[in-house]
Short mmCIF file of C-alpha atoms in Angstrom, two decimals:
data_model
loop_
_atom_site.label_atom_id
_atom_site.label_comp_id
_atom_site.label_asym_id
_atom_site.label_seq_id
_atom_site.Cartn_x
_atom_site.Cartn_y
_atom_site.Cartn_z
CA UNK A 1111 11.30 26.82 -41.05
CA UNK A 1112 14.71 25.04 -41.46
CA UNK A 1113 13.90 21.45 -43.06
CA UNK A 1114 16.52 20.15 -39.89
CA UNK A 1115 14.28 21.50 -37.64
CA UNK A 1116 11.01 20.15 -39.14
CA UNK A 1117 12.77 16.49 -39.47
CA UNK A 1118 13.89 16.79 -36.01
CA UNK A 1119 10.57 18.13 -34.81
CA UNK A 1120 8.39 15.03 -36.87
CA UNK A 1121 11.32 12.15 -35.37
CA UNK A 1122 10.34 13.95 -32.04
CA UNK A 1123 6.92 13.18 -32.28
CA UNK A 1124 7.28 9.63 -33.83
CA UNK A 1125 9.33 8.56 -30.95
CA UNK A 1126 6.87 9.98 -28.84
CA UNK A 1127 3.94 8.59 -30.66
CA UNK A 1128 5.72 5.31 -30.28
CA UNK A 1129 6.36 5.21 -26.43
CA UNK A 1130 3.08 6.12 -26.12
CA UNK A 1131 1.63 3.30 -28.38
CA UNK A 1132 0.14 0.18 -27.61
CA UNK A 1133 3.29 -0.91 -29.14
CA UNK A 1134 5.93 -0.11 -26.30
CA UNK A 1135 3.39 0.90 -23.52
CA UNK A 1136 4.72 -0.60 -20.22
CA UNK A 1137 1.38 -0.51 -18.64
CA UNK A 1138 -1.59 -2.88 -18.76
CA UNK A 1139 -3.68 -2.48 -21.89
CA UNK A 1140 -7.00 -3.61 -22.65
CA UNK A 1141 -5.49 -5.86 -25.15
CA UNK A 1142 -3.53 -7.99 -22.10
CA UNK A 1143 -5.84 -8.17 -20.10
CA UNK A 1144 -6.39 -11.42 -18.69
CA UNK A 1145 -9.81 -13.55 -19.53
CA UNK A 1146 -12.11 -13.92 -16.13
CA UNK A 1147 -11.48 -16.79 -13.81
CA UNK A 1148 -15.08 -16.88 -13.10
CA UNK A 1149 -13.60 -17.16 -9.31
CA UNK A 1150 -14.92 -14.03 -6.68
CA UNK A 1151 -13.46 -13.18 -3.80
CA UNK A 1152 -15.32 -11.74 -0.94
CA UNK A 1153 -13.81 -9.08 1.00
CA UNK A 1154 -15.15 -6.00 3.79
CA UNK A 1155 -13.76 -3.47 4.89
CA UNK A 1156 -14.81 -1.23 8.03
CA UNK A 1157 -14.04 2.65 8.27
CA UNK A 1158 -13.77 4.54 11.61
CA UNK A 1159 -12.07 7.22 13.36
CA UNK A 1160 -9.99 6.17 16.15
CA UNK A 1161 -6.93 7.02 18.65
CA UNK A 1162 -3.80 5.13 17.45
CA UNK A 1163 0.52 5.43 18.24
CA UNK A 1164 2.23 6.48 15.39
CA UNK A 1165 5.74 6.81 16.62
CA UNK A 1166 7.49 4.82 19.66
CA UNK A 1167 8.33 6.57 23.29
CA UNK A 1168 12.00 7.13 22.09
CA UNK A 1169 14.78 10.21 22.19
CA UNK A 1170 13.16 10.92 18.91
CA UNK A 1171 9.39 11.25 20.18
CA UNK A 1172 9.66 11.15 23.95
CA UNK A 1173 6.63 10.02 25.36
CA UNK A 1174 6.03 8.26 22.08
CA UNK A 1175 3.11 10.04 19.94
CA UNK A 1176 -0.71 9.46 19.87
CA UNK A 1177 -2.74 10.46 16.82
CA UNK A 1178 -6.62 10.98 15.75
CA UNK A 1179 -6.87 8.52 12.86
CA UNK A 1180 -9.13 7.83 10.35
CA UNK A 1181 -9.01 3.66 10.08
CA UNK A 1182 -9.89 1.00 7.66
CA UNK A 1183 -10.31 -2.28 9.64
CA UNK A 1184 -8.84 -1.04 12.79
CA UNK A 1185 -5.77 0.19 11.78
CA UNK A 1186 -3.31 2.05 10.00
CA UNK A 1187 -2.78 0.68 6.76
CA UNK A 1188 -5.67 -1.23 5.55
CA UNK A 1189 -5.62 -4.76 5.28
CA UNK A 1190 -3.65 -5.67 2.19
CA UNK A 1191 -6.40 -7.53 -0.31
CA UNK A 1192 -5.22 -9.59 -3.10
CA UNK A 1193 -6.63 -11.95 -6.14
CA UNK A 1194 -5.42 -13.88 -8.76
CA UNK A 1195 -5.30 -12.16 -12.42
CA UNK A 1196 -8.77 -12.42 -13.79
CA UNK A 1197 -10.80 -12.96 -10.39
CA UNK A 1198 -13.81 -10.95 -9.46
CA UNK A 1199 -13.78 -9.05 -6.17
CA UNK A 1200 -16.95 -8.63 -3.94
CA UNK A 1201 -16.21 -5.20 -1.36
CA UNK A 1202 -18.44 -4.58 1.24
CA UNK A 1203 -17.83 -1.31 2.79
CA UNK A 1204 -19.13 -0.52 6.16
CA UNK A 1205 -18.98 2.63 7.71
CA UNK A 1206 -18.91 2.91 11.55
CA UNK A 1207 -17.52 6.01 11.80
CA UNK A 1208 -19.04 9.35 12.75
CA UNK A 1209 -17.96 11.13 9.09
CA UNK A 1210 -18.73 9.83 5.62
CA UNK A 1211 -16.15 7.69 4.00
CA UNK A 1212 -15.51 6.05 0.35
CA UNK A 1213 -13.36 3.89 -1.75
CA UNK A 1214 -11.30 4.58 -4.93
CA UNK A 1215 -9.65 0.98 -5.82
CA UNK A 1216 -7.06 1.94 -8.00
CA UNK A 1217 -6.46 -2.25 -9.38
CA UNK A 1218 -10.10 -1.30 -11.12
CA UNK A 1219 -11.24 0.30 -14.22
CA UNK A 1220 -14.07 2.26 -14.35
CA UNK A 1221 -16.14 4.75 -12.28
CA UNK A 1222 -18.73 2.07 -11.45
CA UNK A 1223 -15.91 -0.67 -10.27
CA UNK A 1224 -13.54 1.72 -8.71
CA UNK A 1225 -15.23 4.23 -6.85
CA UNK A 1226 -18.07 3.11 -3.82
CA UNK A 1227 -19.50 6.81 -4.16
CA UNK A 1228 -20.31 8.29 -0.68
CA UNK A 1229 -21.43 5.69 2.07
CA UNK A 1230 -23.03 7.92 5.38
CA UNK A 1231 -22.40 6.98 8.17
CA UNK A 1232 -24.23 3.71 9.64
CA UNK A 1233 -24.23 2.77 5.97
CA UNK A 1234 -23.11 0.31 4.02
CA UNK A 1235 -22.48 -0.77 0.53
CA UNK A 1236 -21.04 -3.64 -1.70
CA UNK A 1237 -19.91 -3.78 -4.85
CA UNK A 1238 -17.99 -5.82 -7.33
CA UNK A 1239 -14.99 -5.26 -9.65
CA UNK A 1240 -12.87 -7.35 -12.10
CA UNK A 1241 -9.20 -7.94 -11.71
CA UNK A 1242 -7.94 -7.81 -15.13
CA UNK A 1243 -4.29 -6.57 -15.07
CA UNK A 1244 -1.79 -8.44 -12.82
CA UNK A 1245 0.36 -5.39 -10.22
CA UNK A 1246 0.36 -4.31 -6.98
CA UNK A 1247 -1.96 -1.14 -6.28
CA UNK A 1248 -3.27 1.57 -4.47
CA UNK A 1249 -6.63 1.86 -2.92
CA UNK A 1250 -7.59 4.78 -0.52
CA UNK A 1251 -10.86 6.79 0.87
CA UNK A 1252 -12.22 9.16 -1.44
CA UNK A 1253 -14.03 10.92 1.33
CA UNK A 1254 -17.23 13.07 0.43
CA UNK A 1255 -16.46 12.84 -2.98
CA UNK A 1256 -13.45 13.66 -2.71
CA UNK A 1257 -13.71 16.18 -0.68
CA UNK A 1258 -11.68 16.05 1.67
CA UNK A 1259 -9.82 13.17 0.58
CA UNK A 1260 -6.22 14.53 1.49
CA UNK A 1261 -7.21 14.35 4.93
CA UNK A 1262 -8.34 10.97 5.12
CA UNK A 1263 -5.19 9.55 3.43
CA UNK A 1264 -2.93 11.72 5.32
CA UNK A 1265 -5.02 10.30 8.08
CA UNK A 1266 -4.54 6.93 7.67
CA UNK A 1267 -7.51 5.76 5.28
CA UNK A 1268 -5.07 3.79 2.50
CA UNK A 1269 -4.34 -0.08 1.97
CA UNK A 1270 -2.97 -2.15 -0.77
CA UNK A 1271 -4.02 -4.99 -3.86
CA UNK A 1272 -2.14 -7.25 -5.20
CA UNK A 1273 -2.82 -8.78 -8.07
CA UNK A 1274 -0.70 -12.33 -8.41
CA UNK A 1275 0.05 -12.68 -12.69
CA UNK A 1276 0.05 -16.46 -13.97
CA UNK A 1277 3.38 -16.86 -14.02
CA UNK A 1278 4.42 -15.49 -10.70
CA UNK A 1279 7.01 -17.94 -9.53
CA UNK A 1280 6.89 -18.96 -5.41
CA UNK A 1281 8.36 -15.92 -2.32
CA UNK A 1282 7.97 -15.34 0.27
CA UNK A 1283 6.09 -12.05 0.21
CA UNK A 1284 5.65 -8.83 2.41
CA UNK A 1285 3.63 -6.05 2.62
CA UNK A 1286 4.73 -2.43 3.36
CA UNK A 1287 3.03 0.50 3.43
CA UNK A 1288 4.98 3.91 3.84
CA UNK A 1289 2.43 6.83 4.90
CA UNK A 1290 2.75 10.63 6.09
CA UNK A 1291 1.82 12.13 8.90
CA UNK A 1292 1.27 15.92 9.49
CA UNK A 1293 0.34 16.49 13.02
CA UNK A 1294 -1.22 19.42 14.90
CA UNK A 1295 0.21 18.53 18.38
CA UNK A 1296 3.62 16.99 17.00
CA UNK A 1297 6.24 19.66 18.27
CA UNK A 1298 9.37 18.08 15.95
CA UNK A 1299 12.27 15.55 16.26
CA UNK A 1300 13.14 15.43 20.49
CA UNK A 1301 10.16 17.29 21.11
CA UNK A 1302 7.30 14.81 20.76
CA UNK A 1303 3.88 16.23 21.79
CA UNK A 1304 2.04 16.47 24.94
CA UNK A 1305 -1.42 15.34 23.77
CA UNK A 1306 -2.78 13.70 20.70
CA UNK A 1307 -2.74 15.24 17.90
CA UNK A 1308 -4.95 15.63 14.28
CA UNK A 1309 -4.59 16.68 10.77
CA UNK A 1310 -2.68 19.86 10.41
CA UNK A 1311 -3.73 21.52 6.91
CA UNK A 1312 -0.74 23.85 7.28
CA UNK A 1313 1.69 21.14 7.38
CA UNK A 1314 0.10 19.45 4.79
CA UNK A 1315 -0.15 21.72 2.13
CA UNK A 1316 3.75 22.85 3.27
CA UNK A 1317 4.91 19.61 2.73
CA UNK A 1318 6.18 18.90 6.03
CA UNK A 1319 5.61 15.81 7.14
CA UNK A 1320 6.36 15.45 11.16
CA UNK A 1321 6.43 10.94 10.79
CA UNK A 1322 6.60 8.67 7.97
CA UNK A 1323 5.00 5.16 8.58
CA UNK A 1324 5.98 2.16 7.91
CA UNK A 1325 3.00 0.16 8.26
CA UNK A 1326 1.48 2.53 10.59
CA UNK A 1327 4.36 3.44 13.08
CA UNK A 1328 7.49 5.01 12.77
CA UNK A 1329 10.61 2.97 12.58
CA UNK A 1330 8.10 0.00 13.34
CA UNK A 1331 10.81 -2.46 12.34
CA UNK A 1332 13.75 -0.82 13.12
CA UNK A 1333 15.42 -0.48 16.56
CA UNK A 1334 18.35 1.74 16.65
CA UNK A 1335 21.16 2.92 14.54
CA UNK A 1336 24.53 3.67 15.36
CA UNK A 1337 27.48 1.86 16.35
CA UNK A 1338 30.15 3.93 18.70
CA UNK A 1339 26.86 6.05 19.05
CA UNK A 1340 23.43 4.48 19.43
CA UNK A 1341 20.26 5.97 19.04
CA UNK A 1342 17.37 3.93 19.96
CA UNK A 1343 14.63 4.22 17.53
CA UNK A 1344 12.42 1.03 18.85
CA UNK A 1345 13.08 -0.91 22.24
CA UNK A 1346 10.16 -3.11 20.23
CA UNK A 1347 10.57 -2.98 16.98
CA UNK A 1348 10.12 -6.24 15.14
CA UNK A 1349 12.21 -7.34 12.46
CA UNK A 1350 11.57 -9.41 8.72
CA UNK A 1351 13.53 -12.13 9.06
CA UNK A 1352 14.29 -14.31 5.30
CA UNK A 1353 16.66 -16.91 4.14
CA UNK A 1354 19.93 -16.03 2.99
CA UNK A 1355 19.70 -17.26 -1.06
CA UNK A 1356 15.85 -17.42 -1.04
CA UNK A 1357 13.72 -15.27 -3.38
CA UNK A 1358 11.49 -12.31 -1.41
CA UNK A 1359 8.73 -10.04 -2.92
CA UNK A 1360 8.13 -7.34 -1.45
CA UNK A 1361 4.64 -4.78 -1.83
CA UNK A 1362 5.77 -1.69 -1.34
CA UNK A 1363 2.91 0.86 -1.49
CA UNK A 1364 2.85 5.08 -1.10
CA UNK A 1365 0.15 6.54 -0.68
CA UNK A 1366 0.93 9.76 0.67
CA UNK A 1367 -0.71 11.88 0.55
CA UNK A 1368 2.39 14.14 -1.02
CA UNK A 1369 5.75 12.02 -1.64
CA UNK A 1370 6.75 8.81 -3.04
CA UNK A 1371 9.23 5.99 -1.74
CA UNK A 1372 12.65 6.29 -3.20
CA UNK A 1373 12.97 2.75 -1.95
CA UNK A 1374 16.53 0.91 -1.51
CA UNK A 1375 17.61 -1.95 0.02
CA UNK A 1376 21.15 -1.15 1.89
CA UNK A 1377 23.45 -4.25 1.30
CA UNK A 1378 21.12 -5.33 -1.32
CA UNK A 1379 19.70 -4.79 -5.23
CA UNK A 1380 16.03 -5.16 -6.29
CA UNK A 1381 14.78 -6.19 -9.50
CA UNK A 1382 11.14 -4.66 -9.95
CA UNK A 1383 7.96 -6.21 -11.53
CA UNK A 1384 5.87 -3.60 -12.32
CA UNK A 1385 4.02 -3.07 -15.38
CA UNK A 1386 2.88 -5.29 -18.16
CA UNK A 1387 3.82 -6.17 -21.66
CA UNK A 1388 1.14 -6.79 -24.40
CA UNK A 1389 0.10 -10.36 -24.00
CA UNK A 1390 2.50 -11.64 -20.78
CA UNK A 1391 1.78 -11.39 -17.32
CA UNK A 1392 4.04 -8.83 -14.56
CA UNK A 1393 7.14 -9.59 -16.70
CA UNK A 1394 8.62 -6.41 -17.00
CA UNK A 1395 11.60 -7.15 -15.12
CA UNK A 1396 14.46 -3.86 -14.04
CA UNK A 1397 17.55 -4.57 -11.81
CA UNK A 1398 17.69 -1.46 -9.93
CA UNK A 1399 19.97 0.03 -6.80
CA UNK A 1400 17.01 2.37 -6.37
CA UNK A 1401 13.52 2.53 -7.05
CA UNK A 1402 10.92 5.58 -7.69
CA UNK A 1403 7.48 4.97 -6.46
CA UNK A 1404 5.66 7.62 -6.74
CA UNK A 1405 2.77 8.89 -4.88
CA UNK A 1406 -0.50 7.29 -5.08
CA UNK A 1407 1.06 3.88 -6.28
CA UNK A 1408 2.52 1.01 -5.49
CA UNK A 1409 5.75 -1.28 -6.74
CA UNK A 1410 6.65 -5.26 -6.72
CA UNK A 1411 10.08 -5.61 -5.94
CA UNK A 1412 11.87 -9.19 -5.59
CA UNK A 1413 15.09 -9.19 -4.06
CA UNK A 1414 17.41 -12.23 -2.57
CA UNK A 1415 19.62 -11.61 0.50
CA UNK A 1416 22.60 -13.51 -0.32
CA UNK A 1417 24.01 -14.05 2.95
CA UNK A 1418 23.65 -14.15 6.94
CA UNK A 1419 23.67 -10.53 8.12
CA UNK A 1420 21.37 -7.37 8.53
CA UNK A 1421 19.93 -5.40 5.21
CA UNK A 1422 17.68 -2.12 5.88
CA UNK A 1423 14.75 -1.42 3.44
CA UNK A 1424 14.75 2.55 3.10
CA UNK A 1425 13.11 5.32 2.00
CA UNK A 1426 16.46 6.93 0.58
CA UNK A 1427 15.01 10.64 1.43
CA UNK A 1428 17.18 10.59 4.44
CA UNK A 1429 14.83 13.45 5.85
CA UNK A 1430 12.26 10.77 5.49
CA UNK A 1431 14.40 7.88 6.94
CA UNK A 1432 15.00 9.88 10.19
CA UNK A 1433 11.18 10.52 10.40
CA UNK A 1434 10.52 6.65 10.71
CA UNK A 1435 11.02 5.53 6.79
CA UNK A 1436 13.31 2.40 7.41
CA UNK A 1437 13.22 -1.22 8.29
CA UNK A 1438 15.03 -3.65 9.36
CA UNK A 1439 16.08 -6.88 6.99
CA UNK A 1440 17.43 -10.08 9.36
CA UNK A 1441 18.98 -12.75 6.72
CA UNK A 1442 19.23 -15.71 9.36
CA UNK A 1443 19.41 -19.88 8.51
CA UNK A 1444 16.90 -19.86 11.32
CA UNK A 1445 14.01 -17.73 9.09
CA UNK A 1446 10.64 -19.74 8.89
CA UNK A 1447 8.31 -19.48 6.24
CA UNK A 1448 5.81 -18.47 8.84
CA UNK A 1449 7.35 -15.95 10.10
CA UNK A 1450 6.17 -12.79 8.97
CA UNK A 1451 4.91 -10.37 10.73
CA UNK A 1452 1.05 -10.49 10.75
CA UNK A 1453 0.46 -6.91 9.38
CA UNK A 1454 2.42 -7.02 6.51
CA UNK A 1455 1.39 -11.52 6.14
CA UNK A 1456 -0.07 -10.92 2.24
CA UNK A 1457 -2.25 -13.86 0.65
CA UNK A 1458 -0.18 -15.52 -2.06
CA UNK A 1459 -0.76 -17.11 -5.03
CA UNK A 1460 -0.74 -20.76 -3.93
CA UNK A 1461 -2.98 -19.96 -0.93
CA UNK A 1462 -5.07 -18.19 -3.02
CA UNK A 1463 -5.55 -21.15 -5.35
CA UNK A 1464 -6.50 -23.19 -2.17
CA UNK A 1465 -9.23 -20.89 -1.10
CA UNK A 1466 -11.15 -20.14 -4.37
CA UNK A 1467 -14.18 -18.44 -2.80
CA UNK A 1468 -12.07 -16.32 0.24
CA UNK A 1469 -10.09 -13.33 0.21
CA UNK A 1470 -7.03 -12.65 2.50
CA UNK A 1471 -6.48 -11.22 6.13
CA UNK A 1472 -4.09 -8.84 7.35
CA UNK A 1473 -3.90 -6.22 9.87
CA UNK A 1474 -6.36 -5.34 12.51
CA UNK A 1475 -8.65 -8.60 11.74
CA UNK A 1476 -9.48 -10.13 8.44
CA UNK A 1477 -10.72 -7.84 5.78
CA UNK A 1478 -12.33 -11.80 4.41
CA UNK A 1479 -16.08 -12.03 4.45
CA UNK A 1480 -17.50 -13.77 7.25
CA UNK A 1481 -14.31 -13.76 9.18
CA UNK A 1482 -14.36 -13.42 13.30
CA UNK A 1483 -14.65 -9.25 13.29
CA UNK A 1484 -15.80 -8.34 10.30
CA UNK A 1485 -19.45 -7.33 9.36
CA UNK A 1486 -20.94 -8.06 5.95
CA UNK A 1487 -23.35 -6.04 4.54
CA UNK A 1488 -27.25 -7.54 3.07
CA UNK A 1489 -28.39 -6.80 -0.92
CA UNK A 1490 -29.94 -3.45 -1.07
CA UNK A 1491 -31.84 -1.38 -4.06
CA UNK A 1492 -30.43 1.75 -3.69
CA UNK A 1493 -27.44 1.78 -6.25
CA UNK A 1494 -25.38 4.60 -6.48
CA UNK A 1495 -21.51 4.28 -7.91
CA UNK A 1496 -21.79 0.78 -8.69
CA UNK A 1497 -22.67 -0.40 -5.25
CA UNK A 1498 -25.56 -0.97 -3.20
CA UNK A 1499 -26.29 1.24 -0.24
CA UNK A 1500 -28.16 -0.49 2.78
CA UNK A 1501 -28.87 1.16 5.81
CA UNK A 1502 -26.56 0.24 9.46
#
């Protein structure tokens, strides 16, 4: 073989080698992660099946659409969870649904801390896992080991973690959660459907999704576009309101079950904190116009509005925009710092510090133990995938 080719082949690998090498790996490594805090955090989290809206009565879905879900805590997402870097978490999982339901928590590492294993029906279990590497992640059902598991994301079964670094510096911070739908009864765009609807396997495995979600509805937060021709996309939608000049993280997770978040911020530029270098906290720092999340993860993105107006957080798969995969951005002098919506309200840093034994609430009731809503689940001796199985 030419000696060109062989040097070019052996620089190939070396630079390979070396991006893959604990050396210039831009994800966590066992070498960074962070010591325990000897702090745990109690959190539970309730799966059912349930009837929920998933797109507004508008010219887009007239009637509005209705949807068989699959539910964590009520509602579609999850409640977002969150600890400091080096916490322990406590998860009770409870399952008051009529089909059997798990947990994969993608902030852990290890099949005993990051899957529950199958919990039946009238079941529960709880189990604990460490928080090592600072990020914002994915967790989802795993179904009947796994099983199934398409389904119950595409169904709604998906939340997010955050996991605050040491050197995070003060935002205001926001949770949201773009997820597919692929609907049986859903006819297309100006067609809506006529009764509610469930998983369509066709649709799924086509990859034709008929809504994207932004925290469980389409175009939740975003009421129209058009100027010298409006279309209404939400008579209710509810905007995020911030201060022009003031710094803003935002959680953005996808989980799917297909296609990631091109995410952009019209008007606006991001800089994203994902990953971690060896021996610093979430410091790996991007300015971007546009930012890949793929499926199955999720991204920390900080970005500052720097004046009075209206910016639109997008999904910049236009296909996916027009399917419900925008919202709406007010920069107003009048923006509180408690005024975020309570679904996408995420447990910071500093009130995490405050509450040393208590996890964080979030949508459809507090996914904190021993919060108004929420069951907990008693010690039990049959272990199976790290956790402890106890009957209903």
């Amino acid at each position: 073989m030419n000696k060109a080719i062989i040097a070019g082949l052996a620089a190939g690998v070396l630079v390979v080698g070396l991006i893959f090498s604990p050396l210039f790996n831009g994800f966590p490594l066992s070498a960074a992660q962070a010591a325990p805090t000897g702090v745990t955090r109690h959190y539970t989290l309730i799966a059912n099946e349930k009837v929920v809206q998933v797109a507004p009565d508008d010219a887009l879905h007239p009637g509005g659409i209705m949807y068989n879900a699959m539910v964590f805590n009520g509602t579609i997402p999850g409640p977002v969870m969150a600890s400091n870097v080096g916490d322990t978490v406590e998860i009770t999982l409870k399952n008051e649904g009529k089909q059997i339901h798990s947990i994969d928590f993608h902030a852990a590492i290890g099949p005993s801390q990051v899957l529950s294993g199958n919990v039946a029906p009238g079941e529960s279990k709880t189990w604990t896992f460490n928080t090592p590497n600072s990020g914002a992640f994915l967790y989802h059902c795993g179904a009947d080991g796994l099983n199934g598991v398409w389904e119950h994301i595409a169904n709604g079964m998906y939340g997010g973690f955050v996991v605050h670094p040491t050197n995070e510096a003060p935002a205001k911070e926001f949770y949201v959660v773009f997820g597919e739908i692929y609907n049986s009864a859903d006819g297309g765009l100006f067609v809506g459907a006529n009764k509610t609807g469930s998983f369509d396997i066709t649709k799924f495995a086509t990859e034709q999704p008929d809504l994207i979600l932004t925290n469980g509805m389409a175009h939740k937060y975003a009421p129209a576009v058009g100027q010298a021709v409006k279309l209404t996309l939400n008579a209710n939608a509810t905007l995020f309101k911030v201060k022009p000049g003031e710094l803003t993280r935002w959680y953005i997770v996808a989980p799917g079950p297909n296609e990631g978040v091109s995410f952009h911020f019209i008007s606006g530029q991001i800089d994203v904190k994902d990953g971690s270098f060896k021996g610093r906290g979430m410091t790996q720092e991007r300015n971007e116009e546009t930012w890949w999340v793929p499926v199955g993860s999720a991204s920390v993105i900080e970005s500052t509005f720097p004046e009075e107006g209206i910016y639109v957080g997008v999904d910049h798969n236009m296909a996916h925009v027009v399917r419900g995969g925008a919202f709406v951005v007010q920069a107003t002098n009048n923006s509180t710092a408690d005024d975020v919506p309570p679904e996408a309200w995420v447990p910071s840093k500093a009130w995490l510090t405050e509450h040393p034994t208590m996890g964080g609430s979030m949508t459809g009731g507090s996914a904190m133990e021993g919060s108004s809503g929420n069951a907990t689940s008693s010690g039990g001796n049959a272990t199976s995938s790290g956790g402890n199985t106890t009957s209903g």
